[in-house]
mmCIF file of C-alpha atoms in Angstrom:
data_model
loop_
_atom_site.group_PDB
_atom_site.id
_atom_site.type_symbol
_atom_site.label_atom_id
_atom_site.label_comp_id
_atom_site.label_asym_id
_atom_site.label_seq_id
_atom_site.Cartn_x
_atom_site.Cartn_y
_atom_site.Cartn_z
ATOM 1 C CA UNK A 921 24.356 -8.492 1.761
ATOM 2 C CA UNK A 922 24.287 -9.922 -1.769
ATOM 3 C CA UNK A 923 21.292 -12.084 -0.855
ATOM 4 C CA UNK A 924 19.489 -9.021 0.535
ATOM 5 C CA UNK A 925 20.210 -7.031 -2.632
ATOM 6 C CA UNK A 926 19.077 -9.929 -4.813
ATOM 7 C CA UNK A 927 15.803 -10.262 -2.915
ATOM 8 C CA UNK A 928 15.225 -6.508 -3.151
ATOM 9 C CA UNK A 929 15.890 -6.380 -6.887
ATOM 10 C CA UNK A 930 13.879 -9.448 -7.891
ATOM 11 C CA UNK A 931 10.951 -8.912 -5.573
ATOM 12 C CA UNK A 932 10.765 -5.197 -6.302
ATOM 13 C CA UNK A 933 10.478 -6.034 -9.998
ATOM 14 C CA UNK A 934 7.760 -8.584 -9.245
ATOM 15 C CA UNK A 935 6.232 -7.093 -6.118
ATOM 16 C CA UNK A 936 2.780 -7.159 -7.635
ATOM 17 C CA UNK A 937 2.864 -10.930 -7.082
ATOM 18 C CA UNK A 938 2.689 -12.793 -3.751
ATOM 19 C CA UNK A 939 6.105 -13.887 -2.455
ATOM 20 C CA UNK A 940 5.506 -15.993 0.656
ATOM 21 C CA UNK A 941 8.209 -17.012 3.056
ATOM 22 C CA UNK A 942 8.023 -19.376 6.023
ATOM 23 C CA UNK A 943 5.954 -18.333 8.996
ATOM 24 C CA UNK A 944 7.255 -18.797 12.513
ATOM 25 C CA UNK A 945 9.544 -17.301 15.133
ATOM 26 C CA UNK A 946 12.895 -15.728 14.238
ATOM 27 C CA UNK A 947 15.407 -14.723 16.936
ATOM 28 C CA UNK A 948 17.248 -11.501 16.138
ATOM 29 C CA UNK A 949 20.609 -11.128 17.876
ATOM 30 C CA UNK A 950 20.581 -12.767 21.292
ATOM 31 C CA UNK A 951 17.028 -12.231 22.588
ATOM 32 C CA UNK A 952 16.065 -12.981 26.160
ATOM 33 C CA UNK A 953 12.918 -13.272 28.193
ATOM 34 C CA UNK A 954 12.329 -9.517 28.278
ATOM 35 C CA UNK A 955 13.249 -8.791 24.677
ATOM 36 C CA UNK A 956 10.641 -7.046 22.519
ATOM 37 C CA UNK A 957 8.449 -9.061 20.176
ATOM 38 C CA UNK A 958 7.693 -7.734 16.702
ATOM 39 C CA UNK A 959 5.265 -9.202 14.209
ATOM 40 C CA UNK A 960 5.105 -8.865 10.453
ATOM 41 C CA UNK A 961 3.552 -10.530 7.407
ATOM 42 C CA UNK A 962 5.153 -13.338 5.401
ATOM 43 C CA UNK A 963 5.781 -11.287 2.258
ATOM 44 C CA UNK A 964 9.452 -12.090 1.855
ATOM 45 C CA UNK A 965 10.618 -8.606 0.910
ATOM 46 C CA UNK A 966 8.941 -7.181 4.016
ATOM 47 C CA UNK A 967 10.455 -9.850 6.259
ATOM 48 C CA UNK A 968 13.955 -9.138 4.956
ATOM 49 C CA UNK A 969 13.541 -5.403 5.464
ATOM 50 C CA UNK A 970 12.225 -5.828 8.995
ATOM 51 C CA UNK A 971 15.107 -8.170 9.838
ATOM 52 C CA UNK A 972 17.550 -5.623 8.465
ATOM 53 C CA UNK A 973 15.978 -2.850 10.555
ATOM 54 C CA UNK A 974 16.222 -5.003 13.686
ATOM 55 C CA UNK A 975 19.893 -5.773 13.069
ATOM 56 C CA UNK A 976 21.948 -4.886 16.117
ATOM 57 C CA UNK A 977 19.001 -5.403 18.462
ATOM 58 C CA UNK A 978 18.040 -8.374 20.608
ATOM 59 C CA UNK A 979 14.453 -9.123 19.660
ATOM 60 C CA UNK A 980 11.973 -11.757 18.576
ATOM 61 C CA UNK A 981 10.333 -11.539 15.161
ATOM 62 C CA UNK A 982 7.067 -13.337 14.500
ATOM 63 C CA UNK A 983 6.215 -13.940 10.847
ATOM 64 C CA UNK A 984 2.468 -14.442 10.462
ATOM 65 C CA UNK A 985 0.647 -15.786 7.444
ATOM 66 C CA UNK A 986 -0.483 -13.064 5.029
ATOM 67 C CA UNK A 987 -0.570 -15.413 2.026
ATOM 68 C CA UNK A 988 2.678 -13.874 0.814
ATOM 69 C CA UNK A 989 1.105 -10.432 0.356
ATOM 70 C CA UNK A 990 2.448 -7.172 1.787
ATOM 71 C CA UNK A 991 1.008 -5.837 5.040
ATOM 72 C CA UNK A 992 -1.342 -3.107 3.813
ATOM 73 C CA UNK A 993 -2.790 -4.999 0.851
ATOM 74 C CA UNK A 994 -3.184 -8.210 2.843
ATOM 75 C CA UNK A 995 -4.870 -6.527 5.812
ATOM 76 C CA UNK A 996 -7.180 -4.441 3.638
ATOM 77 C CA UNK A 997 -8.143 -7.510 1.622
ATOM 78 C CA UNK A 998 -8.809 -9.727 4.643
ATOM 79 C CA UNK A 999 -5.695 -11.881 4.115
ATOM 80 C CA UNK A 1000 -3.885 -10.661 7.241
ATOM 81 C CA UNK A 1001 -6.183 -10.437 10.248
ATOM 82 C CA UNK A 1002 -6.283 -10.960 14.002
ATOM 83 C CA UNK A 1003 -6.950 -14.640 13.296
ATOM 84 C CA UNK A 1004 -3.463 -14.896 11.770
ATOM 85 C CA UNK A 1005 -1.945 -13.019 14.708
ATOM 86 C CA UNK A 1006 -3.690 -15.279 17.213
ATOM 87 C CA UNK A 1007 -2.545 -18.350 15.317
ATOM 88 C CA UNK A 1008 1.142 -17.397 15.260
ATOM 89 C CA UNK A 1009 1.109 -16.329 18.917
ATOM 90 C CA UNK A 1010 -0.298 -19.709 19.915
ATOM 91 C CA UNK A 1011 1.745 -21.956 17.626
ATOM 92 C CA UNK A 1012 5.174 -20.301 17.343
ATOM 93 C CA UNK A 1013 6.371 -21.050 20.874
ATOM 94 C CA UNK A 1014 6.902 -17.369 21.677
ATOM 95 C CA UNK A 1015 4.955 -17.661 24.931
ATOM 96 C CA UNK A 1016 7.629 -19.983 26.307
ATOM 97 C CA UNK A 1017 10.408 -17.585 25.317
ATOM 98 C CA UNK A 1018 9.316 -14.345 27.004
ATOM 99 C CA UNK A 1019 7.886 -13.297 30.348
ATOM 100 C CA UNK A 1020 5.860 -10.384 28.993
ATOM 101 C CA UNK A 1021 2.829 -10.380 26.701
ATOM 102 C CA UNK A 1022 3.433 -7.398 24.415
ATOM 103 C CA UNK A 1023 3.723 -7.598 20.641
ATOM 104 C CA UNK A 1024 4.424 -4.759 18.212
ATOM 105 C CA UNK A 1025 2.256 -4.886 15.099
ATOM 106 C CA UNK A 1026 2.852 -3.060 11.799
ATOM 107 C CA UNK A 1027 0.623 0.009 11.726
ATOM 108 C CA UNK A 1028 -0.623 -0.623 8.199
ATOM 109 C CA UNK A 1029 -2.215 -3.867 9.400
ATOM 110 C CA UNK A 1030 -4.760 -1.848 11.377
ATOM 111 C CA UNK A 1031 -7.343 -2.269 8.620
ATOM 112 C CA UNK A 1032 -7.520 -6.003 9.318
ATOM 113 C CA UNK A 1033 -6.287 -6.702 12.854
ATOM 114 C CA UNK A 1034 -8.344 -5.978 15.963
ATOM 115 C CA UNK A 1035 -6.075 -5.933 19.052
ATOM 116 C CA UNK A 1036 -9.102 -6.270 21.320
ATOM 117 C CA UNK A 1037 -9.815 -9.731 19.925
ATOM 118 C CA UNK A 1038 -6.138 -10.706 20.083
ATOM 119 C CA UNK A 1039 -6.065 -9.816 23.769
ATOM 120 C CA UNK A 1040 -9.312 -11.647 24.513
ATOM 121 C CA UNK A 1041 -8.086 -14.825 22.831
ATOM 122 C CA UNK A 1042 -4.423 -14.828 23.863
ATOM 123 C CA UNK A 1043 -3.817 -12.333 26.668
ATOM 124 C CA UNK A 1044 -1.287 -10.478 24.497
ATOM 125 C CA UNK A 1045 -1.314 -6.682 24.405
ATOM 126 C CA UNK A 1046 -0.756 -5.182 20.946
ATOM 127 C CA UNK A 1047 1.187 -2.002 20.220
ATOM 128 C CA UNK A 1048 1.096 -0.276 16.854
ATOM 129 C CA UNK A 1049 4.577 0.181 15.468
ATOM 130 C CA UNK A 1050 5.680 2.669 12.817
ATOM 131 C CA UNK A 1051 4.594 2.575 9.192
ATOM 132 C CA UNK A 1052 8.093 1.855 7.883
ATOM 133 C CA UNK A 1053 10.487 -0.803 9.131
ATOM 134 C CA UNK A 1054 13.390 1.645 8.918
ATOM 135 C CA UNK A 1055 11.815 3.625 11.784
ATOM 136 C CA UNK A 1056 11.745 0.666 14.191
ATOM 137 C CA UNK A 1057 15.101 1.459 15.884
ATOM 138 C CA UNK A 1058 13.975 5.028 16.616
ATOM 139 C CA UNK A 1059 10.606 3.715 17.807
ATOM 140 C CA UNK A 1060 12.386 1.448 20.303
ATOM 141 C CA UNK A 1061 14.659 4.265 21.498
ATOM 142 C CA UNK A 1062 11.538 6.368 22.068
ATOM 143 C CA UNK A 1063 10.295 3.742 24.528
ATOM 144 C CA UNK A 1064 7.903 2.290 21.950
ATOM 145 C CA UNK A 1065 6.190 5.584 21.209
ATOM 146 C CA UNK A 1066 5.718 6.879 17.669
ATOM 147 C CA UNK A 1067 6.133 10.395 16.407
ATOM 148 C CA UNK A 1068 3.530 11.736 14.012
ATOM 149 C CA UNK A 1069 6.057 11.435 11.211
ATOM 150 C CA UNK A 1070 6.569 7.738 11.974
ATOM 151 C CA UNK A 1071 2.817 7.160 11.666
ATOM 152 C CA UNK A 1072 2.515 8.786 8.262
ATOM 153 C CA UNK A 1073 2.856 7.164 4.844
ATOM 154 C CA UNK A 1074 5.180 8.885 2.432
ATOM 155 C CA UNK A 1075 5.889 8.516 -1.265
ATOM 156 C CA UNK A 1076 9.621 9.088 -1.239
ATOM 157 C CA UNK A 1077 11.956 8.982 -4.208
ATOM 158 C CA UNK A 1078 13.039 5.416 -3.417
ATOM 159 C CA UNK A 1079 9.415 4.294 -3.181
ATOM 160 C CA UNK A 1080 8.593 5.973 -6.477
ATOM 161 C CA UNK A 1081 11.520 4.215 -8.139
ATOM 162 C CA UNK A 1082 10.276 0.884 -6.780
ATOM 163 C CA UNK A 1083 6.810 1.473 -8.190
ATOM 164 C CA UNK A 1084 8.255 2.454 -11.573
ATOM 165 C CA UNK A 1085 10.196 -0.814 -11.701
ATOM 166 C CA UNK A 1086 7.174 -2.794 -10.504
ATOM 167 C CA UNK A 1087 5.073 -1.468 -13.386
ATOM 168 C CA UNK A 1088 7.725 -1.451 -16.104
ATOM 169 C CA UNK A 1089 9.380 -4.830 -15.618
ATOM 170 C CA UNK A 1090 6.444 -7.253 -16.041
ATOM 171 C CA UNK A 1091 4.877 -5.244 -18.873
ATOM 172 C CA UNK A 1092 8.275 -5.031 -20.552
ATOM 173 C CA UNK A 1093 8.716 -8.813 -20.417
ATOM 174 C CA UNK A 1094 5.173 -9.552 -21.614
ATOM 175 C CA UNK A 1095 5.257 -7.033 -24.465
ATOM 176 C CA UNK A 1096 8.737 -8.174 -25.558
ATOM 177 C CA UNK A 1097 7.598 -11.801 -25.760
ATOM 178 C CA UNK A 1098 4.566 -10.841 -27.840
ATOM 179 C CA UNK A 1099 6.502 -8.515 -30.147
ATOM 180 C CA UNK A 1100 9.209 -11.127 -30.648
ATOM 181 C CA UNK A 1101 6.772 -13.072 -32.825
ATOM 182 C CA UNK A 1102 4.782 -10.286 -34.458
ATOM 183 C CA UNK A 1103 7.023 -7.202 -34.674
ATOM 184 C CA UNK A 1104 10.630 -7.747 -33.500
ATOM 185 C CA UNK A 1105 11.788 -4.338 -34.652
ATOM 186 C CA UNK A 1106 9.468 -2.646 -32.173
ATOM 187 C CA UNK A 1107 10.885 -4.322 -29.063
ATOM 188 C CA UNK A 1108 13.663 -1.826 -28.320
ATOM 189 C CA UNK A 1109 11.797 1.464 -28.910
ATOM 190 C CA UNK A 1110 8.654 0.289 -27.117
ATOM 191 C CA UNK A 1111 10.744 -1.034 -24.232
ATOM 192 C CA UNK A 1112 12.416 2.357 -23.964
ATOM 193 C CA UNK A 1113 8.987 4.011 -24.054
ATOM 194 C CA UNK A 1114 7.646 1.703 -21.364
ATOM 195 C CA UNK A 1115 10.551 2.282 -18.989
ATOM 196 C CA UNK A 1116 10.650 5.975 -19.834
ATOM 197 C CA UNK A 1117 6.950 6.368 -19.104
ATOM 198 C CA UNK A 1118 7.166 4.462 -15.832
ATOM 199 C CA UNK A 1119 10.164 6.401 -14.588
ATOM 200 C CA UNK A 1120 8.751 9.688 -15.835
ATOM 201 C CA UNK A 1121 5.356 9.180 -14.205
ATOM 202 C CA UNK A 1122 6.632 8.191 -10.784
ATOM 203 C CA UNK A 1123 9.678 10.436 -10.572
ATOM 204 C CA UNK A 1124 7.501 13.397 -11.514
ATOM 205 C CA UNK A 1125 4.655 12.332 -9.228
ATOM 206 C CA UNK A 1126 4.916 15.324 -6.828
ATOM 207 C CA UNK A 1127 4.226 17.528 -9.853
ATOM 208 C CA UNK A 1128 1.718 15.146 -11.425
ATOM 209 C CA UNK A 1129 -0.517 14.616 -8.396
ATOM 210 C CA UNK A 1130 -2.078 18.060 -8.656
ATOM 211 C CA UNK A 1131 -4.141 16.649 -11.539
ATOM 212 C CA UNK A 1132 -5.207 13.424 -9.849
ATOM 213 C CA UNK A 1133 -8.811 13.419 -8.739
ATOM 214 C CA UNK A 1134 -9.784 10.573 -6.385
ATOM 215 C CA UNK A 1135 -13.459 11.379 -6.890
ATOM 216 C CA UNK A 1136 -13.338 11.030 -10.674
ATOM 217 C CA UNK A 1137 -15.382 8.172 -12.080
ATOM 218 C CA UNK A 1138 -14.037 8.292 -15.631
ATOM 219 C CA UNK A 1139 -14.552 5.219 -17.823
ATOM 220 C CA UNK A 1140 -16.272 2.625 -15.637
ATOM 221 C CA UNK A 1141 -16.952 -1.073 -15.727
ATOM 222 C CA UNK A 1142 -19.200 -0.769 -12.669
ATOM 223 C CA UNK A 1143 -20.852 2.102 -10.847
ATOM 224 C CA UNK A 1144 -17.683 2.770 -8.856
ATOM 225 C CA UNK A 1145 -14.543 1.407 -10.445
ATOM 226 C CA UNK A 1146 -12.309 3.399 -12.758
ATOM 227 C CA UNK A 1147 -10.884 1.563 -15.736
ATOM 228 C CA UNK A 1148 -8.261 4.089 -16.781
ATOM 229 C CA UNK A 1149 -6.833 7.148 -15.087
ATOM 230 C CA UNK A 1150 -5.177 8.948 -17.981
ATOM 231 C CA UNK A 1151 -3.563 12.083 -16.638
ATOM 232 C CA UNK A 1152 -1.540 14.753 -18.340
ATOM 233 C CA UNK A 1153 1.962 13.422 -17.853
ATOM 234 C CA UNK A 1154 1.456 10.030 -19.586
ATOM 235 C CA UNK A 1155 -0.229 11.769 -22.501
ATOM 236 C CA UNK A 1156 2.529 14.385 -22.706
ATOM 237 C CA UNK A 1157 5.203 11.680 -22.719
ATOM 238 C CA UNK A 1158 3.264 9.698 -25.300
ATOM 239 C CA UNK A 1159 3.036 12.790 -27.480
ATOM 240 C CA UNK A 1160 6.778 13.352 -27.119
ATOM 241 C CA UNK A 1161 7.420 9.750 -28.169
ATOM 242 C CA UNK A 1162 5.216 10.149 -31.248
ATOM 243 C CA UNK A 1163 6.966 13.390 -32.165
ATOM 244 C CA UNK A 1164 10.336 11.670 -31.847
ATOM 245 C CA UNK A 1165 9.105 8.720 -33.907
ATOM 246 C CA UNK A 1166 7.881 11.085 -36.622
ATOM 247 C CA UNK A 1167 11.233 12.887 -36.730
ATOM 248 C CA UNK A 1168 13.195 9.624 -36.967
ATOM 249 C CA UNK A 1169 10.950 8.259 -39.710
ATOM 250 C CA UNK A 1170 11.198 11.497 -41.671
ATOM 251 C CA UNK A 1171 14.984 11.603 -41.273
ATOM 252 C CA UNK A 1172 15.305 7.980 -42.417
ATOM 253 C CA UNK A 1173 12.827 8.474 -45.243
ATOM 254 C CA UNK A 1174 10.643 5.620 -43.998
ATOM 255 C CA UNK A 1175 7.535 7.572 -43.044
ATOM 256 C CA UNK A 1176 4.153 6.203 -44.071
ATOM 257 C CA UNK A 1177 0.870 6.807 -42.328
ATOM 258 C CA UNK A 1178 0.391 3.071 -41.931
ATOM 259 C CA UNK A 1179 3.802 2.624 -40.307
ATOM 260 C CA UNK A 1180 3.296 5.642 -38.071
ATOM 261 C CA UNK A 1181 -0.178 4.413 -37.129
ATOM 262 C CA UNK A 1182 1.231 1.080 -35.961
ATOM 263 C CA UNK A 1183 3.679 2.865 -33.669
ATOM 264 C CA UNK A 1184 0.952 5.162 -32.378
ATOM 265 C CA UNK A 1185 -1.392 2.282 -31.514
ATOM 266 C CA UNK A 1186 1.321 0.142 -29.917
ATOM 267 C CA UNK A 1187 2.641 3.014 -27.822
ATOM 268 C CA UNK A 1188 -0.867 4.082 -26.791
ATOM 269 C CA UNK A 1189 -1.529 0.540 -25.561
ATOM 270 C CA UNK A 1190 1.506 0.911 -23.293
ATOM 271 C CA UNK A 1191 0.240 4.276 -22.046
ATOM 272 C CA UNK A 1192 -3.082 2.634 -21.168
ATOM 273 C CA UNK A 1193 -1.369 -0.213 -19.325
ATOM 274 C CA UNK A 1194 0.600 2.222 -17.192
ATOM 275 C CA UNK A 1195 -2.469 4.353 -16.535
ATOM 276 C CA UNK A 1196 -4.828 1.651 -15.298
ATOM 277 C CA UNK A 1197 -4.662 2.767 -11.682
ATOM 278 C CA UNK A 1198 -2.078 5.441 -10.997
ATOM 279 C CA UNK A 1199 -3.632 6.422 -7.675
ATOM 280 C CA UNK A 1200 -3.642 2.836 -6.463
ATOM 281 C CA UNK A 1201 0.094 2.649 -7.126
ATOM 282 C CA UNK A 1202 0.737 5.225 -4.423
ATOM 283 C CA UNK A 1203 0.337 5.074 -0.635
ATOM 284 C CA UNK A 1204 -1.082 8.595 -0.559
ATOM 285 C CA UNK A 1205 -4.224 8.038 -2.643
ATOM 286 C CA UNK A 1206 -7.034 5.521 -2.595
ATOM 287 C CA UNK A 1207 -7.002 3.071 -5.478
ATOM 288 C CA UNK A 1208 -9.208 4.054 -8.386
ATOM 289 C CA UNK A 1209 -10.634 0.532 -8.189
ATOM 290 C CA UNK A 1210 -11.939 0.931 -4.630
ATOM 291 C CA UNK A 1211 -15.519 2.002 -4.116
ATOM 292 C CA UNK A 1212 -14.548 3.425 -0.702
ATOM 293 C CA UNK A 1213 -12.779 6.365 -2.335
ATOM 294 C CA UNK A 1214 -16.135 8.094 -2.770
ATOM 295 C CA UNK A 1215 -16.898 7.828 0.947
ATOM 296 C CA UNK A 1216 -16.090 10.172 3.790
ATOM 297 C CA UNK A 1217 -15.238 9.146 7.342
ATOM 298 C CA UNK A 1218 -17.812 10.627 9.678
ATOM 299 C CA UNK A 1219 -16.925 11.325 13.311
ATOM 300 C CA UNK A 1220 -19.712 11.072 15.894
ATOM 301 C CA UNK A 1221 -18.604 13.436 18.661
ATOM 302 C CA UNK A 1222 -21.280 12.147 21.022
ATOM 303 C CA UNK A 1223 -19.745 8.675 20.937
ATOM 304 C CA UNK A 1224 -16.107 9.776 20.818
ATOM 305 C CA UNK A 1225 -14.220 9.412 24.116
ATOM 306 C CA UNK A 1226 -10.810 10.534 22.889
ATOM 307 C CA UNK A 1227 -9.235 7.075 23.139
ATOM 308 C CA UNK A 1228 -6.756 8.068 20.435
ATOM 309 C CA UNK A 1229 -6.641 4.858 18.412
ATOM 310 C CA UNK A 1230 -7.656 6.761 15.280
ATOM 311 C CA UNK A 1231 -4.636 9.017 15.700
ATOM 312 C CA UNK A 1232 -2.331 6.033 16.264
ATOM 313 C CA UNK A 1233 -3.308 4.137 13.124
ATOM 314 C CA UNK A 1234 -4.152 6.854 10.593
ATOM 315 C CA UNK A 1235 -1.507 6.706 7.838
ATOM 316 C CA UNK A 1236 -2.290 10.233 6.656
ATOM 317 C CA UNK A 1237 -2.236 12.093 9.983
ATOM 318 C CA UNK A 1238 -5.867 13.140 9.649
ATOM 319 C CA UNK A 1239 -6.677 13.083 13.369
ATOM 320 C CA UNK A 1240 -5.764 15.168 16.380
ATOM 321 C CA UNK A 1241 -6.869 13.924 19.797
ATOM 322 C CA UNK A 1242 -7.475 16.304 22.668
ATOM 323 C CA UNK A 1243 -6.783 14.022 25.625
ATOM 324 C CA UNK A 1244 -7.712 16.732 28.101
ATOM 325 C CA UNK A 1245 -11.232 17.081 26.745
ATOM 326 C CA UNK A 1246 -11.360 13.454 25.564
ATOM 327 C CA UNK A 1247 -12.361 14.123 22.008
ATOM 328 C CA UNK A 1248 -10.924 13.779 18.513
ATOM 329 C CA UNK A 1249 -11.074 16.031 15.477
ATOM 330 C CA UNK A 1250 -10.240 15.704 11.775
ATOM 331 C CA UNK A 1251 -8.337 18.884 10.852
ATOM 332 C CA UNK A 1252 -6.746 17.229 7.811
ATOM 333 C CA UNK A 1253 -9.782 15.356 6.554
ATOM 334 C CA UNK A 1254 -8.925 16.165 2.943
ATOM 335 C CA UNK A 1255 -5.874 13.868 3.227
ATOM 336 C CA UNK A 1256 -7.960 10.803 4.118
ATOM 337 C CA UNK A 1257 -7.457 7.747 1.892
ATOM 338 C CA UNK A 1258 -10.549 5.952 3.247
ATOM 339 C CA UNK A 1259 -8.526 2.933 4.379
ATOM 340 C CA UNK A 1260 -10.953 2.365 7.262
ATOM 341 C CA UNK A 1261 -8.260 1.684 9.877
ATOM 342 C CA UNK A 1262 -9.672 4.315 12.219
ATOM 343 C CA UNK A 1263 -13.156 2.817 11.929
ATOM 344 C CA UNK A 1264 -11.903 -0.691 12.675
ATOM 345 C CA UNK A 1265 -9.883 0.411 15.708
ATOM 346 C CA UNK A 1266 -12.315 2.786 17.442
ATOM 347 C CA UNK A 1267 -13.607 0.965 20.564
ATOM 348 C CA UNK A 1268 -16.633 3.258 20.812
ATOM 349 C CA UNK A 1269 -17.812 2.957 17.186
ATOM 350 C CA UNK A 1270 -17.586 6.723 16.850
ATOM 351 C CA UNK A 1271 -16.484 6.530 13.214
ATOM 352 C CA UNK A 1272 -18.276 5.274 10.116
ATOM 353 C CA UNK A 1273 -18.282 5.701 6.367
ATOM 354 C CA UNK A 1274 -20.781 8.062 4.764
ATOM 355 C CA UNK A 1275 -21.606 7.395 1.097
ATOM 356 C CA UNK A 1276 -22.305 10.109 -1.504
ATOM 357 C CA UNK A 1277 -25.990 9.114 -1.293
ATOM 358 C CA UNK A 1278 -26.060 9.857 2.427
ATOM 359 C CA UNK A 1279 -26.120 6.236 3.582
ATOM 360 C CA UNK A 1280 -23.857 5.076 6.394
ATOM 361 C CA UNK A 1281 -21.677 1.986 6.501
ATOM 362 C CA UNK A 1282 -21.375 0.901 10.097
ATOM 363 C CA UNK A 1283 -18.112 -0.182 11.766
ATOM 364 C CA UNK A 1284 -19.124 -3.829 12.033
ATOM 365 C CA UNK A 1285 -19.488 -4.005 8.259
ATOM 366 C CA UNK A 1286 -15.986 -2.584 7.792
ATOM 367 C CA UNK A 1287 -14.591 -5.057 10.314
ATOM 368 C CA UNK A 1288 -16.356 -8.033 8.775
ATOM 369 C CA UNK A 1289 -16.135 -7.370 5.042
ATOM 370 C CA UNK A 1290 -12.822 -6.577 3.369
ATOM 371 C CA UNK A 1291 -12.068 -5.350 -0.133
ATOM 372 C CA UNK A 1292 -11.930 -7.926 -2.910
ATOM 373 C CA UNK A 1293 -9.859 -7.603 -6.091
ATOM 374 C CA UNK A 1294 -12.491 -5.352 -7.649
ATOM 375 C CA UNK A 1295 -12.363 -2.964 -4.704
ATOM 376 C CA UNK A 1296 -15.762 -3.912 -3.313
ATOM 377 C CA UNK A 1297 -16.485 -4.935 0.272
ATOM 378 C CA UNK A 1298 -17.406 -8.527 -0.370
ATOM 379 C CA UNK A 1299 -14.570 -10.541 1.192
ATOM 380 C CA UNK A 1300 -15.864 -11.791 4.520
ATOM 381 C CA UNK A 1301 -13.357 -12.678 7.239
#
């Protein structure tokens, strides 16, 4: 328990960095030849949470190489693909341990893993599990069927707290080390501002998101990428900090415009750091650094056969499949985060990206080229 808490605390604070753990096969409980097989990435925090969710079950857990990155980021960036799944299935020894050939994959890996290729190369049939590890027990009780809620990403209070810590901790350490040599007296108030801003932004996110605009280009360093996403809440909190600073200086009799200006510039730098990519810090919006956020997912009804893979892998519950008439629709298209999972998974190539200029980006391009660190499709797998 203490080890689990320690891993959660440390890796939550530093979750922006890769934290790889060993790949391989992990028995959970007392698994047998008919026990279910689950697969996850080798980001240590994810592995520990999946193991905790499987506690009390008899199952096999495969840990595949994602370069120590979490599932969604690794799959979207081409670091966690069907090649990694094929590799772990062939090298882990799992085939000698079970009589069946079914493996449950994390749903958020659907941007990078093609089950069709896994089956062709290994004979294993892939099932898409729930978005969150905590829903795995219910998923198993439901005979390995997901509810719509289990397929949907959320931005719960606990997740928002994690993101606040992820942003505040590294910036707090870096700024404290710098200020230690140039302005020691500013460490405490700016640390309080940094943590206050982070907690304020993410705890108030349900109220804040009404002002987020995924289509905004803002200040750019390329034709697509947003440099800063300054929204009202950070600026309001910054203004409150400046007002408090002014009151304290006036009360202490230490106010000078030069002194106040130093505080204003230092605190504004922190506001900028925390506002680099607010949307990308959430699972419910596309990153402001991703060019795909300007695209729409176009459904070709003539090609659509109602297979339902889009509905299974969409993290925002955009799709509804009419199995009777064998067709899909997008009644909640405005919720789309342009992750491309539906495009990758459609066996009939009935989905594609449409750019603002009217051009189309075909499924094979989405399957072949993943997003690099600048949010452009240039990372070939």
